[in-house]
Every structure is written in C-alpha cells, then in structure tokens.
PDB file of C-alpha atoms in Angstrom:
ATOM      1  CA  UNK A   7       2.842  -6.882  50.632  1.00 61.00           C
ATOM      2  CA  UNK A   8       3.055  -9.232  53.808  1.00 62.00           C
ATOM      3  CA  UNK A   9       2.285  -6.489  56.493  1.00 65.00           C
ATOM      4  CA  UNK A  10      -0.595  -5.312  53.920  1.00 69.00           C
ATOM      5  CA  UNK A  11      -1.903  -8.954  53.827  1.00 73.00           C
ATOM      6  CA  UNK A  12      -1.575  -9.676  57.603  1.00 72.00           C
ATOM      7  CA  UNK A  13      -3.994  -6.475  57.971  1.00 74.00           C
ATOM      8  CA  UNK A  14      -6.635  -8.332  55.925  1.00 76.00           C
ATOM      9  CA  UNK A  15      -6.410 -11.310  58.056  1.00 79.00           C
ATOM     10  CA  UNK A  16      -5.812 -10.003  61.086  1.00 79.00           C
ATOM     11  CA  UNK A  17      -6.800  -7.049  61.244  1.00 82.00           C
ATOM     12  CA  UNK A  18      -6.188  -4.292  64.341  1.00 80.00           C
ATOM     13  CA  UNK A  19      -9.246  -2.893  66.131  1.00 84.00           C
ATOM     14  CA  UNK A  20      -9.766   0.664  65.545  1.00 83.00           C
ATOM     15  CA  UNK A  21     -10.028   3.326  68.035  1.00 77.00           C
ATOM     16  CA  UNK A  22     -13.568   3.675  67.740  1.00 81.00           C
ATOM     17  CA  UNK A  23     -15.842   2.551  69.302  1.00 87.00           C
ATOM     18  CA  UNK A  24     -14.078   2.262  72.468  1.00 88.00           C
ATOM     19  CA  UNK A  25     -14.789  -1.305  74.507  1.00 90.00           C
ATOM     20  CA  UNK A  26     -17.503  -0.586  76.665  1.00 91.00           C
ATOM     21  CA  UNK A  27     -16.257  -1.747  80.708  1.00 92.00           C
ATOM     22  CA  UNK A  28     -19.100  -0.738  83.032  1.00 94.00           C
ATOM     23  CA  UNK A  29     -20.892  -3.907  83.503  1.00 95.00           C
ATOM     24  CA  UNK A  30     -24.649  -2.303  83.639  1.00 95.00           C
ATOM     25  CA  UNK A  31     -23.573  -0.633  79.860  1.00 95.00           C
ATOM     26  CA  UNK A  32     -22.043  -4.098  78.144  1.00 96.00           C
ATOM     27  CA  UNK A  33     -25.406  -5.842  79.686  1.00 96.00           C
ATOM     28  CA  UNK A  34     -27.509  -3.657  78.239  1.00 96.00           C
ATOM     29  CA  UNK A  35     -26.065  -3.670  74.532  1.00 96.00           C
ATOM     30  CA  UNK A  36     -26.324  -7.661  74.648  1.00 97.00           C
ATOM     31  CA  UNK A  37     -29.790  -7.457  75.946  1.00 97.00           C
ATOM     32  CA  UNK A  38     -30.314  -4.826  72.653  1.00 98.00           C
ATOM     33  CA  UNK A  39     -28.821  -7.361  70.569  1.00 98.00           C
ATOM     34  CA  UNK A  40     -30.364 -10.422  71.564  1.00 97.00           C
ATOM     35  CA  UNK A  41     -33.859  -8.503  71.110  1.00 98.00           C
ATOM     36  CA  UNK A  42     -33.097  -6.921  68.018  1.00 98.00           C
ATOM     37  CA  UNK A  43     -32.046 -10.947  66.327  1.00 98.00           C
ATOM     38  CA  UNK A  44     -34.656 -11.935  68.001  1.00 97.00           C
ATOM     39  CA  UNK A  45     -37.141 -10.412  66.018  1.00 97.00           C
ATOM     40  CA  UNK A  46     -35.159 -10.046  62.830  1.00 97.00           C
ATOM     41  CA  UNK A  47     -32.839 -12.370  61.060  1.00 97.00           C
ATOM     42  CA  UNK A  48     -31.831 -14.178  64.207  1.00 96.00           C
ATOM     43  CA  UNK A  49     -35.402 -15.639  64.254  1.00 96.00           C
ATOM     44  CA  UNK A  50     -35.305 -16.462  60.423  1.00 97.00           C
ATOM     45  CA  UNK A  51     -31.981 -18.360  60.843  1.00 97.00           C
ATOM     46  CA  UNK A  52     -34.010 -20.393  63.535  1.00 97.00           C
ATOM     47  CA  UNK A  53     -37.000 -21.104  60.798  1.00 97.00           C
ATOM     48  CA  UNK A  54     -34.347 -21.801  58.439  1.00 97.00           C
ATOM     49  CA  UNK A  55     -32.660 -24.134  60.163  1.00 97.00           C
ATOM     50  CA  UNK A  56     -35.876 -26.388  61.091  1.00 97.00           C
ATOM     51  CA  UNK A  57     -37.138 -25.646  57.515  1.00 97.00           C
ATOM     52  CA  UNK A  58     -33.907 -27.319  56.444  1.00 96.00           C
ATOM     53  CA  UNK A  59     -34.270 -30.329  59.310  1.00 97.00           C
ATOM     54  CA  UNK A  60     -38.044 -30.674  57.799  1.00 97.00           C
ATOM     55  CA  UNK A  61     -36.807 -31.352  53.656  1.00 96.00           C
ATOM     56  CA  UNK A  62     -34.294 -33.464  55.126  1.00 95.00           C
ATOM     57  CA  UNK A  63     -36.993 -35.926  56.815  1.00 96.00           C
ATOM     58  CA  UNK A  64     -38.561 -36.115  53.278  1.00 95.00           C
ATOM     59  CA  UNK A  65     -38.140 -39.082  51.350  1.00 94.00           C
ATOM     60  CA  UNK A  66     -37.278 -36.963  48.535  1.00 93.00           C
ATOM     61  CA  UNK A  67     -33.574 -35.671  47.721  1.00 92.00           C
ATOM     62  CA  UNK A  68     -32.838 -31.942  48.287  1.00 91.00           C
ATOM     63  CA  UNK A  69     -32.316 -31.242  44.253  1.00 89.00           C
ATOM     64  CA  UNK A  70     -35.817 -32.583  43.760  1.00 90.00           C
ATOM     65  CA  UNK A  71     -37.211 -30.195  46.385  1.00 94.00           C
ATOM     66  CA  UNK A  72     -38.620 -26.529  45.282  1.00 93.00           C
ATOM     67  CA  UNK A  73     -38.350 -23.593  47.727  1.00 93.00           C
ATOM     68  CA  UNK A  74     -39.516 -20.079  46.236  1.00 92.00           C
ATOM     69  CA  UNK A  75     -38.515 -16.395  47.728  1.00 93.00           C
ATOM     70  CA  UNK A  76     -40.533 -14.412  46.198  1.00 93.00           C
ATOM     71  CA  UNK A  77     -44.183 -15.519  46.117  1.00 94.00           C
ATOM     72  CA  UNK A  78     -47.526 -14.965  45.445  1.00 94.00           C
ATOM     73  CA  UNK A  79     -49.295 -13.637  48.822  1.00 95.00           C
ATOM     74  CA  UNK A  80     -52.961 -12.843  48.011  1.00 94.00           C
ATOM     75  CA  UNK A  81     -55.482 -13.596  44.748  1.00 92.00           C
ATOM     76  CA  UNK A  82     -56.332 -10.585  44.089  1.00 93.00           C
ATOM     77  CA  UNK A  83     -53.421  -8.417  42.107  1.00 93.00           C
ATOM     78  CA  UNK A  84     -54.199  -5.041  43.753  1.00 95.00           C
ATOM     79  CA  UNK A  85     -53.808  -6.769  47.345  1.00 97.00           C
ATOM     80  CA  UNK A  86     -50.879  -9.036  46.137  1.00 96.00           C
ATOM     81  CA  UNK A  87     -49.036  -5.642  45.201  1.00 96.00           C
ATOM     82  CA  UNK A  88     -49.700  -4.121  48.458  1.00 97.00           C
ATOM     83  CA  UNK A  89     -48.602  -7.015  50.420  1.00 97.00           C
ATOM     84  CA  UNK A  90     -45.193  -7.193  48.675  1.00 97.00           C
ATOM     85  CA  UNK A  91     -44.759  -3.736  49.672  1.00 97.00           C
ATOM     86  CA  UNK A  92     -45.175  -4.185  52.628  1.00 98.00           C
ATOM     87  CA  UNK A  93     -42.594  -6.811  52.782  1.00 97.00           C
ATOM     88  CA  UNK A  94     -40.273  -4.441  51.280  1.00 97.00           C
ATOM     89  CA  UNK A  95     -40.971  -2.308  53.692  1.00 97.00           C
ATOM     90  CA  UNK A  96     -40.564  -4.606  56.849  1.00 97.00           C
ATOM     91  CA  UNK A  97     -37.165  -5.307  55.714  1.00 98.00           C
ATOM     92  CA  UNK A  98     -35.996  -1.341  55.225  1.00 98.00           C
ATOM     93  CA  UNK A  99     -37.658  -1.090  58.567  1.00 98.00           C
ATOM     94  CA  UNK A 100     -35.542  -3.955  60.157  1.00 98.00           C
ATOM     95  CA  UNK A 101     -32.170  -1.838  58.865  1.00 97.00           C
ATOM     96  CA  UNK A 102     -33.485   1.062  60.233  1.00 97.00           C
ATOM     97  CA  UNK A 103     -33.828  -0.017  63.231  1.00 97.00           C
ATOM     98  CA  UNK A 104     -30.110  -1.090  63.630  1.00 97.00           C
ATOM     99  CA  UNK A 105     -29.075   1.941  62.175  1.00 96.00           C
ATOM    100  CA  UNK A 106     -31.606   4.511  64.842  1.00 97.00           C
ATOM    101  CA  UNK A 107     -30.198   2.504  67.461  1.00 97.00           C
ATOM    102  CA  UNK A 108     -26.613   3.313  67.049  1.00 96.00           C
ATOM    103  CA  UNK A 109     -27.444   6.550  66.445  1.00 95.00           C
ATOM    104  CA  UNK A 110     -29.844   6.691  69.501  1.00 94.00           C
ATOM    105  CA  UNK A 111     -26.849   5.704  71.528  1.00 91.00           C
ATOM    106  CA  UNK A 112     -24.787   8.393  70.482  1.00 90.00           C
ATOM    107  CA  UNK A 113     -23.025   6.784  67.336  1.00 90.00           C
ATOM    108  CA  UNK A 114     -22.611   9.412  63.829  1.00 89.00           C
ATOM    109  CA  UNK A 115     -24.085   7.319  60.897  1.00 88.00           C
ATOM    110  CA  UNK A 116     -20.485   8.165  59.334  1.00 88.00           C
ATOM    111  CA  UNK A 117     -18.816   6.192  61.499  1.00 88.00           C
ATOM    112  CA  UNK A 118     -20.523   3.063  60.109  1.00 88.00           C
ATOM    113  CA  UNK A 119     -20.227   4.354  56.867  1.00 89.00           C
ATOM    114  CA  UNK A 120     -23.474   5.679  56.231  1.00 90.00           C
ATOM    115  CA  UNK A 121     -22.863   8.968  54.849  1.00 86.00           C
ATOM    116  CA  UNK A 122     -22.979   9.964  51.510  1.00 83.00           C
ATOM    117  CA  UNK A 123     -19.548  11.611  51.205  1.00 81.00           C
ATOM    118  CA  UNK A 124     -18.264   9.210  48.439  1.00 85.00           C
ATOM    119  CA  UNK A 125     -21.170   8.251  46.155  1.00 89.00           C
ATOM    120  CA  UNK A 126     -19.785   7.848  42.899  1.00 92.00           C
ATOM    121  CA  UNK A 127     -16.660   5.890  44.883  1.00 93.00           C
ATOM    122  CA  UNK A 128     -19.192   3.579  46.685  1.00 93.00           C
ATOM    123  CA  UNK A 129     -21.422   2.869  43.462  1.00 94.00           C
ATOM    124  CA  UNK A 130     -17.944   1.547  41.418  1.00 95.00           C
ATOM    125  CA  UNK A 131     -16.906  -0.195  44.486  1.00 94.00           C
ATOM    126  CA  UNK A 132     -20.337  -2.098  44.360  1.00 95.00           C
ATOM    127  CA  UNK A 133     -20.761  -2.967  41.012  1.00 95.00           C
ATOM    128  CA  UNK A 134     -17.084  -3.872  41.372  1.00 93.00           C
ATOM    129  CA  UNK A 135     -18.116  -6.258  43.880  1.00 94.00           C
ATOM    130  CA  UNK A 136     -21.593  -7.540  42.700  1.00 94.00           C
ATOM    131  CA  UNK A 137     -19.381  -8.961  39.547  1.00 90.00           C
ATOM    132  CA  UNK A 138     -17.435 -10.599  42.322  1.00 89.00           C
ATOM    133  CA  UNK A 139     -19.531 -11.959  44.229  1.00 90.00           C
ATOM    134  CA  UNK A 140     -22.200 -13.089  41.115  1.00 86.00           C
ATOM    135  CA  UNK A 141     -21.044 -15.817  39.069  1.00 81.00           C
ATOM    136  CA  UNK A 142     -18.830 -17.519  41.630  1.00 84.00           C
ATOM    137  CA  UNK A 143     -21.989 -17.902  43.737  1.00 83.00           C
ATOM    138  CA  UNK A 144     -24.213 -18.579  40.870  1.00 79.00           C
ATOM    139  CA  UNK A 145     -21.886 -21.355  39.972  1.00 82.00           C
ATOM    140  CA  UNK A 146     -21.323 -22.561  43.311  1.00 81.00           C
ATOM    141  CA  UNK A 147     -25.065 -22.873  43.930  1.00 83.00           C
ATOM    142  CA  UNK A 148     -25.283 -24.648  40.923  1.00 79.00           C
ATOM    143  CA  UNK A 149     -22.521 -27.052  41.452  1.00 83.00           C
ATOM    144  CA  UNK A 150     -24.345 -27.762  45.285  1.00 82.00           C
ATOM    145  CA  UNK A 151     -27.576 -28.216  43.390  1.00 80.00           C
ATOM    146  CA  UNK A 152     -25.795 -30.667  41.582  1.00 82.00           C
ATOM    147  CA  UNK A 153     -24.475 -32.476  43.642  1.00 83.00           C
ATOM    148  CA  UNK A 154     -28.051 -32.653  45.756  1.00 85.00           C
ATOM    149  CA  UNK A 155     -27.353 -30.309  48.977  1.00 87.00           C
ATOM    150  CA  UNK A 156     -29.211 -27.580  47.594  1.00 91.00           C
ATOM    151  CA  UNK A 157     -32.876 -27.490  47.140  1.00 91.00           C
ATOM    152  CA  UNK A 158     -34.011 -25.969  43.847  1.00 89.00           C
ATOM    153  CA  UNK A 159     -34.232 -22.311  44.361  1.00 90.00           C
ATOM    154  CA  UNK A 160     -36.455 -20.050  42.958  1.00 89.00           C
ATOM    155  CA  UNK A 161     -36.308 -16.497  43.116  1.00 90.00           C
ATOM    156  CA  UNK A 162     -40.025 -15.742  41.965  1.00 89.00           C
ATOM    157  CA  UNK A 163     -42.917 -17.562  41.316  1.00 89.00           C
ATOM    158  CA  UNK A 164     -44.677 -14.550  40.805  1.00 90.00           C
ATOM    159  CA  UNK A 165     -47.236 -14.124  37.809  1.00 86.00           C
ATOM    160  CA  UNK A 166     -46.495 -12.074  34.656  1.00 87.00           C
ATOM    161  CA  UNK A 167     -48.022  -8.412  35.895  1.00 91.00           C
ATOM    162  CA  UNK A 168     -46.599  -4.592  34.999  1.00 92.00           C
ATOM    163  CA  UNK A 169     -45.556  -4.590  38.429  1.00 94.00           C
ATOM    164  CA  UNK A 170     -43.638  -7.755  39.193  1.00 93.00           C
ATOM    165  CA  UNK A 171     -39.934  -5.888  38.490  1.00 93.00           C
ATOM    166  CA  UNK A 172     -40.856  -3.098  41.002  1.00 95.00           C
ATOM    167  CA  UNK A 173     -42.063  -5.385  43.658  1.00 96.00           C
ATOM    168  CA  UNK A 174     -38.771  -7.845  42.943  1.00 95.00           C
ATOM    169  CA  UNK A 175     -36.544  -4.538  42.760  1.00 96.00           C
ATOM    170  CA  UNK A 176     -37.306  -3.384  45.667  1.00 97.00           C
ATOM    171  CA  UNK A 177     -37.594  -6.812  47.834  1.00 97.00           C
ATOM    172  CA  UNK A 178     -33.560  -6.668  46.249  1.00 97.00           C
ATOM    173  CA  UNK A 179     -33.226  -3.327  47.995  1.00 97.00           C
ATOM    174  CA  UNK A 180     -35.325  -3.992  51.021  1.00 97.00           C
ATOM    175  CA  UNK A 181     -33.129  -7.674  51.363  1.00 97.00           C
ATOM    176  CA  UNK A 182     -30.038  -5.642  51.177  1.00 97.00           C
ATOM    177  CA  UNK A 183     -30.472  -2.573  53.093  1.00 98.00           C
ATOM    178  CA  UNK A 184     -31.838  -5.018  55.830  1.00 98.00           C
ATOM    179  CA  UNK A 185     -29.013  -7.433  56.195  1.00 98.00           C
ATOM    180  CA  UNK A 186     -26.161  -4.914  55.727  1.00 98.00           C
ATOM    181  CA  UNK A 187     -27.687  -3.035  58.062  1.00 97.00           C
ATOM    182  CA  UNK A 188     -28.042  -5.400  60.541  1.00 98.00           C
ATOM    183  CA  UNK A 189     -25.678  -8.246  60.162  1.00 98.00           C
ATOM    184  CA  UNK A 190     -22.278  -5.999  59.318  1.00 98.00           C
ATOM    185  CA  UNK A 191     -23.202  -2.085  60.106  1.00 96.00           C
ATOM    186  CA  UNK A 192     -24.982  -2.885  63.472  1.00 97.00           C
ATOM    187  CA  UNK A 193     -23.664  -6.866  64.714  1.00 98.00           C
ATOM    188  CA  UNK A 194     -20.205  -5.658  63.849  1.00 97.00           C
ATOM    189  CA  UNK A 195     -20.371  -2.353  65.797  1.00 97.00           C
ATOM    190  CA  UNK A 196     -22.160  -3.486  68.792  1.00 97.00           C
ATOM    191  CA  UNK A 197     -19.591  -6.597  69.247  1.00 97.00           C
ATOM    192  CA  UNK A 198     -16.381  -4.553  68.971  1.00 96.00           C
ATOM    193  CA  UNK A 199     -18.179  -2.543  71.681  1.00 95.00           C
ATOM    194  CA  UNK A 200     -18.140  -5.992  73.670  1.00 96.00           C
ATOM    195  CA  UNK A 201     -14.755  -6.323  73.092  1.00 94.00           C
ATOM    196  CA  UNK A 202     -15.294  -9.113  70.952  1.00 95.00           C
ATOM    197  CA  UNK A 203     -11.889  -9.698  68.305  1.00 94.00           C
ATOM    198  CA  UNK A 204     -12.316  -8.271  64.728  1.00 95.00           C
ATOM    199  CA  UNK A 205     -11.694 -12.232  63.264  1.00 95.00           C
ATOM    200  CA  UNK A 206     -13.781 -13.592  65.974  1.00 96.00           C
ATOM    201  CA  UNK A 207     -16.945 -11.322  65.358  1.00 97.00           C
ATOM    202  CA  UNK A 208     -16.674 -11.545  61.201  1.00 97.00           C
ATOM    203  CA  UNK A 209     -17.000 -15.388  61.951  1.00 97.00           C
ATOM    204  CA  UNK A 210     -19.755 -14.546  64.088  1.00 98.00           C
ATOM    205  CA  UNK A 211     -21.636 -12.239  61.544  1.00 98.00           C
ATOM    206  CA  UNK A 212     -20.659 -14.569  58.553  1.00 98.00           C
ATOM    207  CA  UNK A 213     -22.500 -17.865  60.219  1.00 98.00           C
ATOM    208  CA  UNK A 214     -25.496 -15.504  61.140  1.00 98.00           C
ATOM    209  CA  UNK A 215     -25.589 -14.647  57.987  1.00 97.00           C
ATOM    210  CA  UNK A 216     -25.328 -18.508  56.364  1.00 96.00           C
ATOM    211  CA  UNK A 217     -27.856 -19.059  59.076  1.00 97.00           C
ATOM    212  CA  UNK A 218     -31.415 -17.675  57.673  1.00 96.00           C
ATOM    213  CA  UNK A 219     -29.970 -19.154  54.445  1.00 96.00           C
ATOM    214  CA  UNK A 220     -30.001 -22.812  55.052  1.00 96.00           C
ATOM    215  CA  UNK A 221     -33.934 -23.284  53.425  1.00 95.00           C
ATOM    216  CA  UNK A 222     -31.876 -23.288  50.521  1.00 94.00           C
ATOM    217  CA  UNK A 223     -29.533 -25.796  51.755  1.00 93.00           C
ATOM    218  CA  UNK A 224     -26.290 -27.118  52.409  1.00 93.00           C
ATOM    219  CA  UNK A 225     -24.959 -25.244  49.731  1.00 90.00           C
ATOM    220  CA  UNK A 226     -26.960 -21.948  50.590  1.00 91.00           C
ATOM    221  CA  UNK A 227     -25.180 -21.915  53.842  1.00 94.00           C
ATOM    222  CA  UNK A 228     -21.571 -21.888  52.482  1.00 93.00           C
ATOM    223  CA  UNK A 229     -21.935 -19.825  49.756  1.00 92.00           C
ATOM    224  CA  UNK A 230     -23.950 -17.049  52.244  1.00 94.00           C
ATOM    225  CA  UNK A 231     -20.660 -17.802  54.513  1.00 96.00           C
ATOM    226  CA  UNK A 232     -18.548 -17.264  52.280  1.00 94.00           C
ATOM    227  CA  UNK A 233     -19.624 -13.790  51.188  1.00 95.00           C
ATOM    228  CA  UNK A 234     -20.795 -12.647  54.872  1.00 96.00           C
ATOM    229  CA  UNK A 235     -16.826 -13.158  55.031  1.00 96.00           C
ATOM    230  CA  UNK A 236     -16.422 -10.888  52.459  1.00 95.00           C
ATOM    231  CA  UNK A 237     -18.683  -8.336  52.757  1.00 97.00           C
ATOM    232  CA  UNK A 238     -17.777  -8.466  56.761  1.00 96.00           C
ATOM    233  CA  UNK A 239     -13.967  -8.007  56.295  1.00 96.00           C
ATOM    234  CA  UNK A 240     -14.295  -5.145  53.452  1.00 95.00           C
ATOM    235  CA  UNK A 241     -16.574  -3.242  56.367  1.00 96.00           C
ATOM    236  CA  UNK A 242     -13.979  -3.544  58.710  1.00 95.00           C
ATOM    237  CA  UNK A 243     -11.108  -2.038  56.314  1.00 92.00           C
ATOM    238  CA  UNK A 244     -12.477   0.375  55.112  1.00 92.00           C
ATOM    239  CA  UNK A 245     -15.664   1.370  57.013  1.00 91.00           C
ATOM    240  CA  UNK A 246     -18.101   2.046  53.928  1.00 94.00           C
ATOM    241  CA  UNK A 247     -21.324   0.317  54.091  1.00 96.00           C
ATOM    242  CA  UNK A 248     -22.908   1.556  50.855  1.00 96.00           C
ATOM    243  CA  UNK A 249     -20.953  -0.249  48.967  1.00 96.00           C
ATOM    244  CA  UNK A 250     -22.145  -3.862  50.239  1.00 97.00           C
ATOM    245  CA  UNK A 251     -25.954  -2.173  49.692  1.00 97.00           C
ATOM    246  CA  UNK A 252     -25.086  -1.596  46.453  1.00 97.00           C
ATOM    247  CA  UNK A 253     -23.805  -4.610  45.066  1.00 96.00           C
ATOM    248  CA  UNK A 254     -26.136  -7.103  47.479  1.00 97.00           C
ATOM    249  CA  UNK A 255     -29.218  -4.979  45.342  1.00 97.00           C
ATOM    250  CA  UNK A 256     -27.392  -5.896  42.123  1.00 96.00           C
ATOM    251  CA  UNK A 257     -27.053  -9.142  43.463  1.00 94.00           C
ATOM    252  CA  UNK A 258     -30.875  -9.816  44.215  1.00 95.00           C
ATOM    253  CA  UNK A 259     -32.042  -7.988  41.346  1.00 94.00           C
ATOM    254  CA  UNK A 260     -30.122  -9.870  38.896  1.00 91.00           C
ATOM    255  CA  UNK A 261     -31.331 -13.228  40.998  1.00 90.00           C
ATOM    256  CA  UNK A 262     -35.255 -12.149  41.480  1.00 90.00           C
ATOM    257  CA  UNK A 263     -35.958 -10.414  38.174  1.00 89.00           C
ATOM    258  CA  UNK A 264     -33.270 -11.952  35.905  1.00 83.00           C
ATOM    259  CA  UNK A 265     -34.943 -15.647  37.332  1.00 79.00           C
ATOM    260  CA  UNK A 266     -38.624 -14.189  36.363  1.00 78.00           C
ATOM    261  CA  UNK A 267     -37.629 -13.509  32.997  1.00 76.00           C
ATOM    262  CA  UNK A 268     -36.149 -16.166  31.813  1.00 69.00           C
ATOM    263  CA  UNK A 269     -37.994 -19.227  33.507  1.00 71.00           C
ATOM    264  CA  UNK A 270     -38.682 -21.828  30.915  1.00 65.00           C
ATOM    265  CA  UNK A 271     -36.757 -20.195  28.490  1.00 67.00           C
ATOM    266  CA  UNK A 272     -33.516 -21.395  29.013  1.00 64.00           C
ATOM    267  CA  UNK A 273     -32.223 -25.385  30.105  1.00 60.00           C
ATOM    268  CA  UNK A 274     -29.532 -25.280  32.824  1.00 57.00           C
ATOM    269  CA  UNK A 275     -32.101 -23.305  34.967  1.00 62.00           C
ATOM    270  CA  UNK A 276     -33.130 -25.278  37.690  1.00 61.00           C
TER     271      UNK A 276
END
C-alpha cells in the first residue's frame, strides 16, 4: 500500500521518451511548444486572465456578473450553425495538431495512448471518471459562486433550434479532444523530453490548464486545477488518453446541453 501510494505521488519517469541532450534538439522542442500555446490555449489563458482583471475593475461583484460559453455567433440560423461548426472544428484541429507533431517527430500515437487497443476498458474508465469528476466540481463551482469568486456561468445561451444538442455535443467533444490533446498527451510528452520532473510538469500542465479558465473566476481556476491534477497524474500511470476524452465529453455535454435544457426550469441554477 505505501510503495503503491508513493508511485502516485511521486511517480518514476518512464523509459520513454528518452531526455533529449543535444542542445540544437531541446531548443527546438521549446521553440515548438512555445508556438504551439501560443496560438492555442496558452493564448486563451492570457485572454482569460485579463478577462478576469477586467470583471474585477467592475463595480459589480463576480456572482452578479454573467459570462456565457456557448453563444449565439450570427442572426441568421443556417450561418449560426455553420459557425459553431466551425468552432468545433478549430478545437479538433488544435488536438490534432499536438498529436501530428509527435508523430511527425517520430513518436507512435500508442505511446501517448492513442490507440484503440482497449475501447471498451477506456469507455468504463471514463464514465468511471466523469462521475468523479461531475458533482464534486458542480458543487464546488457552486459553493465559489456562492461565496462571490465565481462569475455566473453559463454553458449556452443558445436559442431553442433542432440543432442546438449537436452543435453543444460536439463543442463537448471538440473542448475535450483539444485540451487532452494538448495540455496532457502533447505538454506532458514534450516536457519529459526536456527533462522536466513528472510532479514538476503535472503542476505545470494543471495551472495551464486553470489558466484559460479564470473568465469564470476564482473558483474556475481551482476547480480546473484540481482536475488538470487528476486527469494529468492518471496519464502518467497508466498512459491511456482516451479515457480523459471520454469522460471530459461527458463532462461538457452534461454542462452545455444539460444547462440548455433546464434553464428557468429549475431554482438553484444560477
């Protein structure tokens, strides 16, 4: 029990990859990785962080603040639907590109866990872990909310149309895929390439990952932490990704349509 529990906290480094050493190499990854944030969810932690700054300057409290995810981008339905899509899309597109990487420099998608060698395993382990993960945060976002370091959060503002579930359930997918992807699969590879220590780059991943949360928050950062912690160490055990993509979808999906359904139907939602 204590040598099993020492491996969760401290876990060793496994053989692969193997630390890169030539200097010109180990530039060049942090170069790719700077870029790659850059671009992706290192540049929406940025915009999240002065969005944040900007609802504290208002004179009124977070809790009385509104901040939507899921939003309305055009009049016209037929161009609203094709602009969500392509939001969807952007995101898949983000993981990808973490994931062709890796492969481009020489990496087998198994050895992030991307192959499909365990489905039905992976699926359990995801729904295992959405149930988890689910009402602790819900609860903890609601006790922040509370207590007025959360803004109100809403998932959708979306109007009542047959395709509102598709667009939400695949913005779920497309939110998932992307920061699995990008914040565990590819941070996490490219760091223990850099030598950096297992502990040191799950702290590294998990505050990224609070990071292009904190629109929401005070609260939104923690709770993000908490589960970038999570989701970060399970990776590291047991090198399946899928898993995290599975329940993170559940997650959202629950969040984004399970929000559009029952808005002013119910009290206790904000």
């Amino acid at each position: 029990m204590f040598n099993t529990t020492r491996r969760w906290l401290n876990p060793p480094r496994p053989a692969e990859p193997v630390p890169l050493t030539d200097p010109a190499q180990r530039r060049g990854v942090l170069i790719e990785v700077i870029l790659v944030f850059s671009i992706t969810l290192g540049l929406s932690g940025v915009r999240s962080l002065l969005s944040l700054v900007d609802s504290l300057l208002r004179p009124e409290p977070l809790a009385e603040q509104r901040v939507a995810i899921n939003v309305p981008q055009a009049t016209a339905d037929l161009i609203d639907l094709l602009k969500q899509l392509l939001s969807a899309t952007q995101l898949v597109g983000w993981g990808a590109l973490g994931v062709y990487l890796l492969w481009r420099g020489g990496m087998r998608l198994a050895e992030i866990g991307l192959d499909r060698g365990h489905p039905r395993r992976d699926l359990l382990w995801g729904v295992g872990l959405s149930a988890l993960i689910g009402l602790p945060g819900l609860a903890l976002y609601l006790i922040g909310w509370q207590l007025g370091i959360n803004l109100t959060v809403q998932p959708s503002t979306l109007d009542e149309t047959w395709w509102r579930p598709i667009t939400l359930t695949l913005s779920a997918f497309g939110n998932s895929f992307a920061e699995e992807m990008l914040v565990v699969g590819y941070l996490l590879t490219r760091l223990r390439q850099l030598g950096v220590r297992e502990n040191s780059a799950l702290l590294i991943s998990a505050v990224l990952r609070g990071s292009y949360h904190l629109y929401q928050g005070f609260g939104g950062f923690v709770g993000n932490l908490v589960m970038g912690l999570i989701f970060g160490r399970l990776w590291q055990r047991t090198n399946r990704i899928w898993p995290l993509v599975v329940a993170h979808t559940l997650l959202d999906i629950v969040a984004f349509v399970g929000y559009a359904l029952l808005r002013g139907r119910v009290s206790w939602l904000p």
